[in-house]
Amino acid sequence: MLSISILGTGNLAKHLFDAFLKAKGINVVQVVGRNKKALAQFSEHCNISQDFKTIADADVYLMAVKDDAIAEVSKHLLHKKGVVAHTSGAIGLEAIQAVNKGVFYPLQTFTKGKPVSFQYIPICIEAQSKQSLEILITLGHSISENVHHIDSEQRKKLHLAAVFVNNFTNYLYDVGESLCLDEGLSFDLLKPLILETAEKVQRLSPKEAQTGPARRNDSESMEAHLELLNNEEHRTLYKLLSQAIKKRHEEEL
């Protein structure tokens, strides 16, 4: 039985907590965080504390906190024997101020109040020692079938890639929705297209799946689109992305 303590009470902390409660061989002994109201949601199932000086002993301490708080929070764990791991995609192993350092990074987007299944979520693991690595791999496999040993530099680039495919793409959904709403149209009309695009990259490379005016260098359609855009930021974005797509496929045009 692996015992874990979760430091943090935010969105990721709650999703991890819920996943580990259902996991075999895992015992969540404590959740620690300064937000009293947020802590209350964990109190039914384990010990809670607002005081980082009262962190209970555990095999693994998962810091599900903001990136800029990792170093400070880890100082409270300097004398703990368990593995101290952060959950960030963008921060290196060296940020942790503890003896047994590790990383436990779930590569997924998490939204408050929307449950997710961890079964196929990639869990990116890194640790300073072989023993700590084995512990984190065991912890990862308790909730996911998709566990990978990835070092800090690889993880930083993977996190960057995730920003492109998730955060930037979602912003483009926002732009698309605003264009629909301007004409009294429902964003729901675009959802089958969004699903088909996501489905295609399960079978094809993104480059192979690319379609649209820029891909075929249809300058007439692109100019017509630009005339419809009143928002200057949207015009700039349209031009930039179209140019990038054209350049990516210029040998095929």
PDB file of C-alpha atoms in Angstrom:
ATOM      1  CA  MET A   1       0.000   0.000   0.000  1.00  0.00           C
ATOM      2  CA  LEU A   2       1.441   3.340  -1.102  1.00  0.00           C
ATOM      3  CA  SER A   3       0.559   6.303   1.086  1.00  0.00           C
ATOM      4  CA  ILE A   4       0.344   9.734  -0.531  1.00  0.00           C
ATOM      5  CA  SER A   5      -0.140  13.291   0.656  1.00  0.00           C
ATOM      6  CA  ILE A   6      -1.481  15.905  -1.761  1.00  0.00           C
ATOM      7  CA  LEU A   7      -0.282  19.464  -1.313  1.00  0.00           C
ATOM      8  CA  GLY A   8      -2.684  21.877  -2.953  1.00  0.00           C
ATOM      9  CA  THR A   9      -6.453  22.243  -3.194  1.00  0.00           C
ATOM     10  CA  GLY A  10      -6.955  23.439  -6.759  1.00  0.00           C
ATOM     11  CA  ASN A  11      -8.376  21.879  -9.889  1.00  0.00           C
ATOM     12  CA  LEU A  12      -5.619  19.312 -10.535  1.00  0.00           C
ATOM     13  CA  ALA A  13      -5.386  18.394  -6.850  1.00  0.00           C
ATOM     14  CA  LYS A  14      -9.096  17.532  -6.826  1.00  0.00           C
ATOM     15  CA  HIS A  15      -8.904  15.437  -9.998  1.00  0.00           C
ATOM     16  CA  LEU A  16      -5.882  13.507  -8.699  1.00  0.00           C
ATOM     17  CA  PHE A  17      -7.539  13.044  -5.309  1.00  0.00           C
ATOM     18  CA  ASP A  18     -10.666  11.580  -6.909  1.00  0.00           C
ATOM     19  CA  ALA A  19      -8.592   9.231  -9.078  1.00  0.00           C
ATOM     20  CA  PHE A  20      -6.448   7.966  -6.189  1.00  0.00           C
ATOM     21  CA  LEU A  21      -9.484   7.380  -3.976  1.00  0.00           C
ATOM     22  CA  LYS A  22     -10.616   4.737  -6.478  1.00  0.00           C
ATOM     23  CA  ALA A  23      -7.132   3.266  -7.053  1.00  0.00           C
ATOM     24  CA  LYS A  24      -6.131  -0.082  -5.608  1.00  0.00           C
ATOM     25  CA  GLY A  25      -3.123  -0.072  -3.319  1.00  0.00           C
ATOM     26  CA  ILE A  26      -3.173   3.704  -2.762  1.00  0.00           C
ATOM     27  CA  ASN A  27      -4.000   5.452   0.502  1.00  0.00           C
ATOM     28  CA  VAL A  28      -4.486   9.229   0.467  1.00  0.00           C
ATOM     29  CA  VAL A  29      -3.509  10.140   4.027  1.00  0.00           C
ATOM     30  CA  GLN A  30      -3.748  13.920   3.854  1.00  0.00           C
ATOM     31  CA  VAL A  31      -4.504  17.004   1.776  1.00  0.00           C
ATOM     32  CA  VAL A  32      -2.738  20.223   2.764  1.00  0.00           C
ATOM     33  CA  GLY A  33      -3.583  23.707   1.513  1.00  0.00           C
ATOM     34  CA  ARG A  34      -4.147  27.233   2.746  1.00  0.00           C
ATOM     35  CA  ASN A  35      -7.645  27.626   1.284  1.00  0.00           C
ATOM     36  CA  LYS A  36     -10.018  26.568   4.061  1.00  0.00           C
ATOM     37  CA  LYS A  37     -13.096  26.491   1.827  1.00  0.00           C
ATOM     38  CA  ALA A  38     -11.357  24.386  -0.838  1.00  0.00           C
ATOM     39  CA  LEU A  39     -10.026  21.986   1.814  1.00  0.00           C
ATOM     40  CA  ALA A  40     -13.529  21.151   2.959  1.00  0.00           C
ATOM     41  CA  GLN A  41     -14.215  19.084  -0.188  1.00  0.00           C
ATOM     42  CA  PHE A  42     -11.502  16.607   0.878  1.00  0.00           C
ATOM     43  CA  SER A  43     -12.395  16.305   4.570  1.00  0.00           C
ATOM     44  CA  GLU A  44     -14.835  13.410   4.248  1.00  0.00           C
ATOM     45  CA  HIS A  45     -12.180  10.996   2.993  1.00  0.00           C
ATOM     46  CA  CYS A  46      -8.891  11.984   4.637  1.00  0.00           C
ATOM     47  CA  ASN A  47      -7.118  14.252   7.082  1.00  0.00           C
ATOM     48  CA  ILE A  48      -6.848  17.901   6.018  1.00  0.00           C
ATOM     49  CA  SER A  49      -4.625  20.730   7.209  1.00  0.00           C
ATOM     50  CA  GLN A  50      -3.956  24.380   6.449  1.00  0.00           C
ATOM     51  CA  ASP A  51      -0.569  24.222   8.144  1.00  0.00           C
ATOM     52  CA  PHE A  52       2.369  23.057   6.000  1.00  0.00           C
ATOM     53  CA  LYS A  53       4.280  22.394   9.222  1.00  0.00           C
ATOM     54  CA  THR A  54       1.905  19.517  10.018  1.00  0.00           C
ATOM     55  CA  ILE A  55       2.415  17.458   6.869  1.00  0.00           C
ATOM     56  CA  ALA A  56       1.913  13.780   7.715  1.00  0.00           C
ATOM     57  CA  ASP A  57       4.481  11.144   6.780  1.00  0.00           C
ATOM     58  CA  ALA A  58       3.811   9.457   3.422  1.00  0.00           C
ATOM     59  CA  ASP A  59       5.563   7.489   0.692  1.00  0.00           C
ATOM     60  CA  VAL A  60       4.833  10.221  -1.876  1.00  0.00           C
ATOM     61  CA  TYR A  61       4.106  13.936  -1.539  1.00  0.00           C
ATOM     62  CA  LEU A  62       2.383  15.303  -4.646  1.00  0.00           C
ATOM     63  CA  MET A  63       2.637  19.078  -5.021  1.00  0.00           C
ATOM     64  CA  ALA A  64      -0.325  20.115  -7.157  1.00  0.00           C
ATOM     65  CA  VAL A  65       0.411  23.819  -6.774  1.00  0.00           C
ATOM     66  CA  LYS A  66       1.198  26.742  -9.070  1.00  0.00           C
ATOM     67  CA  ASP A  67       4.587  26.565 -10.765  1.00  0.00           C
ATOM     68  CA  ASP A  68       5.969  29.547  -8.882  1.00  0.00           C
ATOM     69  CA  ALA A  69       5.037  27.943  -5.541  1.00  0.00           C
ATOM     70  CA  ILE A  70       6.821  24.622  -6.079  1.00  0.00           C
ATOM     71  CA  ALA A  71      10.187  25.619  -4.623  1.00  0.00           C
ATOM     72  CA  GLU A  72       8.631  27.285  -1.567  1.00  0.00           C
ATOM     73  CA  VAL A  73       6.209  24.452  -0.781  1.00  0.00           C
ATOM     74  CA  SER A  74       8.922  21.815  -1.199  1.00  0.00           C
ATOM     75  CA  LYS A  75      10.973  23.482   1.564  1.00  0.00           C
ATOM     76  CA  HIS A  76       8.428  22.145   4.030  1.00  0.00           C
ATOM     77  CA  LEU A  77       9.424  18.635   2.934  1.00  0.00           C
ATOM     78  CA  LEU A  78      13.199  18.915   3.263  1.00  0.00           C
ATOM     79  CA  HIS A  79      13.384  16.337   6.040  1.00  0.00           C
ATOM     80  CA  LYS A  80      10.767  13.917   4.733  1.00  0.00           C
ATOM     81  CA  LYS A  81      11.875  10.475   3.558  1.00  0.00           C
ATOM     82  CA  GLY A  82       9.193  10.012   0.927  1.00  0.00           C
ATOM     83  CA  VAL A  83       9.326  11.067  -2.723  1.00  0.00           C
ATOM     84  CA  VAL A  84       8.542  14.759  -3.193  1.00  0.00           C
ATOM     85  CA  ALA A  85       7.076  15.250  -6.675  1.00  0.00           C
ATOM     86  CA  HIS A  86       5.560  18.216  -8.464  1.00  0.00           C
ATOM     87  CA  THR A  87       2.877  17.888 -11.151  1.00  0.00           C
ATOM     88  CA  SER A  88       4.034  20.603 -13.557  1.00  0.00           C
ATOM     89  CA  GLY A  89       4.843  20.170 -17.222  1.00  0.00           C
ATOM     90  CA  ALA A  90       6.959  23.308 -17.471  1.00  0.00           C
ATOM     91  CA  ILE A  91       9.187  23.115 -14.369  1.00  0.00           C
ATOM     92  CA  GLY A  92      12.342  21.043 -14.063  1.00  0.00           C
ATOM     93  CA  LEU A  93      13.213  18.536 -11.381  1.00  0.00           C
ATOM     94  CA  GLU A  94      15.798  20.892  -9.912  1.00  0.00           C
ATOM     95  CA  ALA A  95      13.124  23.312  -8.647  1.00  0.00           C
ATOM     96  CA  ILE A  96      12.247  20.961  -5.803  1.00  0.00           C
ATOM     97  CA  GLN A  97      13.973  21.669  -2.490  1.00  0.00           C
ATOM     98  CA  ALA A  98      13.974  18.136  -1.082  1.00  0.00           C
ATOM     99  CA  VAL A  99      16.114  14.999  -0.924  1.00  0.00           C
ATOM    100  CA  ASN A 100      14.030  12.558  -2.979  1.00  0.00           C
ATOM    101  CA  LYS A 101      12.867  14.611  -5.971  1.00  0.00           C
ATOM    102  CA  GLY A 102      10.392  13.548  -8.610  1.00  0.00           C
ATOM    103  CA  VAL A 103       7.841  14.631 -11.198  1.00  0.00           C
ATOM    104  CA  PHE A 104       4.344  13.228 -11.700  1.00  0.00           C
ATOM    105  CA  TYR A 105       2.876  15.117 -14.669  1.00  0.00           C
ATOM    106  CA  PRO A 106      -0.545  14.084 -16.068  1.00  0.00           C
ATOM    107  CA  LEU A 107      -0.711  15.319 -19.661  1.00  0.00           C
ATOM    108  CA  GLN A 108      -4.331  16.401 -19.938  1.00  0.00           C
ATOM    109  CA  THR A 109      -6.551  19.455 -19.670  1.00  0.00           C
ATOM    110  CA  PHE A 110      -8.564  19.516 -16.462  1.00  0.00           C
ATOM    111  CA  THR A 111     -11.715  21.569 -15.954  1.00  0.00           C
ATOM    112  CA  LYS A 112     -13.353  22.160 -12.598  1.00  0.00           C
ATOM    113  CA  GLY A 113     -16.488  20.062 -12.168  1.00  0.00           C
ATOM    114  CA  LYS A 114     -15.861  17.936 -15.284  1.00  0.00           C
ATOM    115  CA  PRO A 115     -14.798  14.385 -14.313  1.00  0.00           C
ATOM    116  CA  VAL A 116     -12.106  12.671 -16.364  1.00  0.00           C
ATOM    117  CA  SER A 117     -10.952   9.088 -16.620  1.00  0.00           C
ATOM    118  CA  PHE A 118      -7.237   8.744 -15.962  1.00  0.00           C
ATOM    119  CA  GLN A 119      -7.073   5.305 -17.591  1.00  0.00           C
ATOM    120  CA  TYR A 120      -5.462   6.503 -20.824  1.00  0.00           C
ATOM    121  CA  ILE A 121      -4.049   9.852 -19.706  1.00  0.00           C
ATOM    122  CA  PRO A 122      -0.250   9.925 -20.203  1.00  0.00           C
ATOM    123  CA  ILE A 123       1.525  10.185 -16.854  1.00  0.00           C
ATOM    124  CA  CYS A 124       5.035  11.568 -17.333  1.00  0.00           C
ATOM    125  CA  ILE A 125       7.408  10.383 -14.623  1.00  0.00           C
ATOM    126  CA  GLU A 126      10.878  11.565 -13.636  1.00  0.00           C
ATOM    127  CA  ALA A 127      12.904  11.046 -10.466  1.00  0.00           C
ATOM    128  CA  GLN A 128      16.348  11.658  -9.056  1.00  0.00           C
ATOM    129  CA  SER A 129      16.914   8.050  -7.955  1.00  0.00           C
ATOM    130  CA  LYS A 130      15.987   4.641  -9.312  1.00  0.00           C
ATOM    131  CA  GLN A 131      14.030   3.791  -6.168  1.00  0.00           C
ATOM    132  CA  SER A 132      11.987   7.003  -6.356  1.00  0.00           C
ATOM    133  CA  LEU A 133      11.356   6.393 -10.058  1.00  0.00           C
ATOM    134  CA  GLU A 134       9.978   2.919  -9.350  1.00  0.00           C
ATOM    135  CA  ILE A 135       7.667   4.300  -6.665  1.00  0.00           C
ATOM    136  CA  LEU A 136       6.293   6.976  -9.003  1.00  0.00           C
ATOM    137  CA  ILE A 137       5.843   4.471 -11.823  1.00  0.00           C
ATOM    138  CA  THR A 138       3.843   2.261  -9.454  1.00  0.00           C
ATOM    139  CA  LEU A 139       1.775   5.273  -8.437  1.00  0.00           C
ATOM    140  CA  GLY A 140       1.201   6.182 -12.085  1.00  0.00           C
ATOM    141  CA  HIS A 141       0.074   2.679 -13.019  1.00  0.00           C
ATOM    142  CA  SER A 142      -2.437   2.719 -10.170  1.00  0.00           C
ATOM    143  CA  ILE A 143      -4.574   5.165 -12.160  1.00  0.00           C
ATOM    144  CA  SER A 144      -3.326   4.982 -15.776  1.00  0.00           C
ATOM    145  CA  GLU A 145      -2.223   2.444 -18.365  1.00  0.00           C
ATOM    146  CA  ASN A 146      -0.164   5.151 -20.067  1.00  0.00           C
ATOM    147  CA  VAL A 147       2.940   5.855 -17.932  1.00  0.00           C
ATOM    148  CA  HIS A 148       6.193   7.189 -19.430  1.00  0.00           C
ATOM    149  CA  HIS A 149       9.671   7.991 -18.114  1.00  0.00           C
ATOM    150  CA  ILE A 150      10.351  11.472 -19.563  1.00  0.00           C
ATOM    151  CA  ASP A 151      13.140  13.810 -18.439  1.00  0.00           C
ATOM    152  CA  SER A 152      12.766  17.517 -17.655  1.00  0.00           C
ATOM    153  CA  GLU A 153      13.903  18.846 -21.039  1.00  0.00           C
ATOM    154  CA  GLN A 154      11.629  16.466 -22.925  1.00  0.00           C
ATOM    155  CA  ARG A 155       8.724  17.313 -20.639  1.00  0.00           C
ATOM    156  CA  LYS A 156       9.176  21.073 -21.125  1.00  0.00           C
ATOM    157  CA  LYS A 157       8.982  20.635 -24.905  1.00  0.00           C
ATOM    158  CA  LEU A 158       6.013  18.287 -24.526  1.00  0.00           C
ATOM    159  CA  HIS A 159       4.249  20.906 -22.409  1.00  0.00           C
ATOM    160  CA  LEU A 160       4.942  23.504 -25.101  1.00  0.00           C
ATOM    161  CA  ALA A 161       3.453  21.170 -27.706  1.00  0.00           C
ATOM    162  CA  ALA A 162       0.411  20.737 -25.457  1.00  0.00           C
ATOM    163  CA  VAL A 163      -0.085  24.518 -25.346  1.00  0.00           C
ATOM    164  CA  PHE A 164      -0.202  24.587 -29.144  1.00  0.00           C
ATOM    165  CA  VAL A 165      -2.633  21.690 -29.576  1.00  0.00           C
ATOM    166  CA  ASN A 166      -4.863  22.537 -26.631  1.00  0.00           C
ATOM    167  CA  ASN A 167      -4.706  26.130 -25.362  1.00  0.00           C
ATOM    168  CA  PHE A 168      -4.128  27.810 -28.723  1.00  0.00           C
ATOM    169  CA  THR A 169      -6.645  25.565 -30.461  1.00  0.00           C
ATOM    170  CA  ASN A 170      -9.247  26.322 -27.809  1.00  0.00           C
ATOM    171  CA  TYR A 171      -8.672  30.053 -28.356  1.00  0.00           C
ATOM    172  CA  LEU A 172      -9.387  29.498 -32.045  1.00  0.00           C
ATOM    173  CA  TYR A 173     -12.648  27.810 -31.012  1.00  0.00           C
ATOM    174  CA  ASP A 174     -13.411  31.008 -29.089  1.00  0.00           C
ATOM    175  CA  VAL A 175     -12.761  33.100 -32.204  1.00  0.00           C
ATOM    176  CA  GLY A 176     -14.951  30.777 -34.250  1.00  0.00           C
ATOM    177  CA  GLU A 177     -17.750  31.030 -31.710  1.00  0.00           C
ATOM    178  CA  SER A 178     -17.615  34.836 -31.724  1.00  0.00           C
ATOM    179  CA  LEU A 179     -17.867  34.866 -35.527  1.00  0.00           C
ATOM    180  CA  CYS A 180     -20.931  32.613 -35.343  1.00  0.00           C
ATOM    181  CA  LEU A 181     -22.586  34.682 -32.627  1.00  0.00           C
ATOM    182  CA  ASP A 182     -22.048  37.845 -34.676  1.00  0.00           C
ATOM    183  CA  GLU A 183     -24.412  36.358 -37.246  1.00  0.00           C
ATOM    184  CA  GLY A 184     -26.845  34.837 -34.774  1.00  0.00           C
ATOM    185  CA  LEU A 185     -25.557  31.335 -35.463  1.00  0.00           C
ATOM    186  CA  SER A 186     -24.989  28.571 -32.930  1.00  0.00           C
ATOM    187  CA  PHE A 187     -21.460  27.335 -32.232  1.00  0.00           C
ATOM    188  CA  ASP A 188     -23.029  23.854 -32.215  1.00  0.00           C
ATOM    189  CA  LEU A 189     -22.949  23.971 -36.037  1.00  0.00           C
ATOM    190  CA  LEU A 190     -19.142  23.674 -35.862  1.00  0.00           C
ATOM    191  CA  LYS A 191     -18.961  20.851 -33.335  1.00  0.00           C
ATOM    192  CA  PRO A 192     -19.208  17.959 -35.841  1.00  0.00           C
ATOM    193  CA  LEU A 193     -16.315  19.562 -37.758  1.00  0.00           C
ATOM    194  CA  ILE A 194     -14.276  19.867 -34.564  1.00  0.00           C
ATOM    195  CA  LEU A 195     -14.896  16.209 -33.722  1.00  0.00           C
ATOM    196  CA  GLU A 196     -13.982  15.029 -37.234  1.00  0.00           C
ATOM    197  CA  THR A 197     -10.748  17.061 -37.164  1.00  0.00           C
ATOM    198  CA  ALA A 198      -9.797  15.517 -33.817  1.00  0.00           C
ATOM    199  CA  GLU A 199     -10.687  12.060 -35.089  1.00  0.00           C
ATOM    200  CA  LYS A 200      -8.550  12.407 -38.230  1.00  0.00           C
ATOM    201  CA  VAL A 201      -5.327  12.995 -36.292  1.00  0.00           C
ATOM    202  CA  GLN A 202      -5.891   9.683 -34.517  1.00  0.00           C
ATOM    203  CA  ARG A 203      -5.269   8.027 -37.904  1.00  0.00           C
ATOM    204  CA  LEU A 204      -3.253  10.560 -39.918  1.00  0.00           C
ATOM    205  CA  SER A 205      -0.373  12.889 -39.133  1.00  0.00           C
ATOM    206  CA  PRO A 206      -1.496  16.523 -38.668  1.00  0.00           C
ATOM    207  CA  LYS A 207       0.329  17.437 -41.854  1.00  0.00           C
ATOM    208  CA  GLU A 208      -1.557  14.781 -43.839  1.00  0.00           C
ATOM    209  CA  ALA A 209      -4.874  15.879 -42.307  1.00  0.00           C
ATOM    210  CA  GLN A 210      -4.458  19.571 -43.186  1.00  0.00           C
ATOM    211  CA  THR A 211      -7.133  21.022 -45.464  1.00  0.00           C
ATOM    212  CA  GLY A 212      -8.522  24.491 -46.202  1.00  0.00           C
ATOM    213  CA  PRO A 213      -7.820  27.555 -48.366  1.00  0.00           C
ATOM    214  CA  ALA A 214      -4.231  28.079 -47.192  1.00  0.00           C
ATOM    215  CA  ARG A 215      -3.376  24.408 -47.740  1.00  0.00           C
ATOM    216  CA  ARG A 216      -4.451  24.639 -51.386  1.00  0.00           C
ATOM    217  CA  ASN A 217      -3.245  28.258 -51.760  1.00  0.00           C
ATOM    218  CA  ASP A 218      -6.710  29.524 -52.603  1.00  0.00           C
ATOM    219  CA  SER A 219      -5.879  33.245 -52.497  1.00  0.00           C
ATOM    220  CA  GLU A 220      -9.341  34.337 -53.626  1.00  0.00           C
ATOM    221  CA  SER A 221     -11.053  32.609 -50.675  1.00  0.00           C
ATOM    222  CA  MET A 222      -8.474  33.934 -48.227  1.00  0.00           C
ATOM    223  CA  GLU A 223      -8.960  37.504 -49.406  1.00  0.00           C
ATOM    224  CA  ALA A 224     -12.722  37.103 -49.097  1.00  0.00           C
ATOM    225  CA  HIS A 225     -12.295  35.855 -45.523  1.00  0.00           C
ATOM    226  CA  LEU A 226     -10.088  38.806 -44.607  1.00  0.00           C
ATOM    227  CA  GLU A 227     -12.750  41.230 -45.880  1.00  0.00           C
ATOM    228  CA  LEU A 228     -15.238  39.633 -43.466  1.00  0.00           C
ATOM    229  CA  LEU A 229     -12.999  40.127 -40.436  1.00  0.00           C
ATOM    230  CA  ASN A 230     -13.535  43.422 -38.638  1.00  0.00           C
ATOM    231  CA  ASN A 231     -11.392  42.550 -35.634  1.00  0.00           C
ATOM    232  CA  GLU A 232      -7.766  43.476 -36.377  1.00  0.00           C
ATOM    233  CA  GLU A 233      -6.381  40.789 -34.064  1.00  0.00           C
ATOM    234  CA  HIS A 234      -8.407  38.179 -35.903  1.00  0.00           C
ATOM    235  CA  ARG A 235      -7.166  39.499 -39.264  1.00  0.00           C
ATOM    236  CA  THR A 236      -3.562  39.317 -38.070  1.00  0.00           C
ATOM    237  CA  LEU A 237      -4.091  35.805 -36.739  1.00  0.00           C
ATOM    238  CA  TYR A 238      -5.728  34.667 -39.987  1.00  0.00           C
ATOM    239  CA  LYS A 239      -2.834  36.020 -42.071  1.00  0.00           C
ATOM    240  CA  LEU A 240      -0.172  34.536 -39.786  1.00  0.00           C
ATOM    241  CA  LEU A 241      -1.710  31.072 -39.666  1.00  0.00           C
ATOM    242  CA  SER A 242      -2.470  31.023 -43.384  1.00  0.00           C
ATOM    243  CA  GLN A 243       1.110  31.988 -44.208  1.00  0.00           C
ATOM    244  CA  ALA A 244       2.460  29.298 -41.870  1.00  0.00           C
ATOM    245  CA  ILE A 245       0.235  26.635 -43.452  1.00  0.00           C
ATOM    246  CA  LYS A 246       1.252  27.707 -46.961  1.00  0.00           C
ATOM    247  CA  LYS A 247       4.924  27.535 -46.038  1.00  0.00           C
ATOM    248  CA  ARG A 248       4.498  24.104 -44.442  1.00  0.00           C
ATOM    249  CA  HIS A 249       2.949  22.739 -47.639  1.00  0.00           C
ATOM    250  CA  GLU A 250       4.737  24.861 -50.265  1.00  0.00           C
ATOM    251  CA  GLU A 251       6.498  21.860 -51.837  1.00  0.00           C
ATOM    252  CA  GLU A 252       3.068  20.334 -52.545  1.00  0.00           C
ATOM    253  CA  LEU A 253       1.495  23.435 -54.099  1.00  0.00           C
TER     254      LEU A 253
END
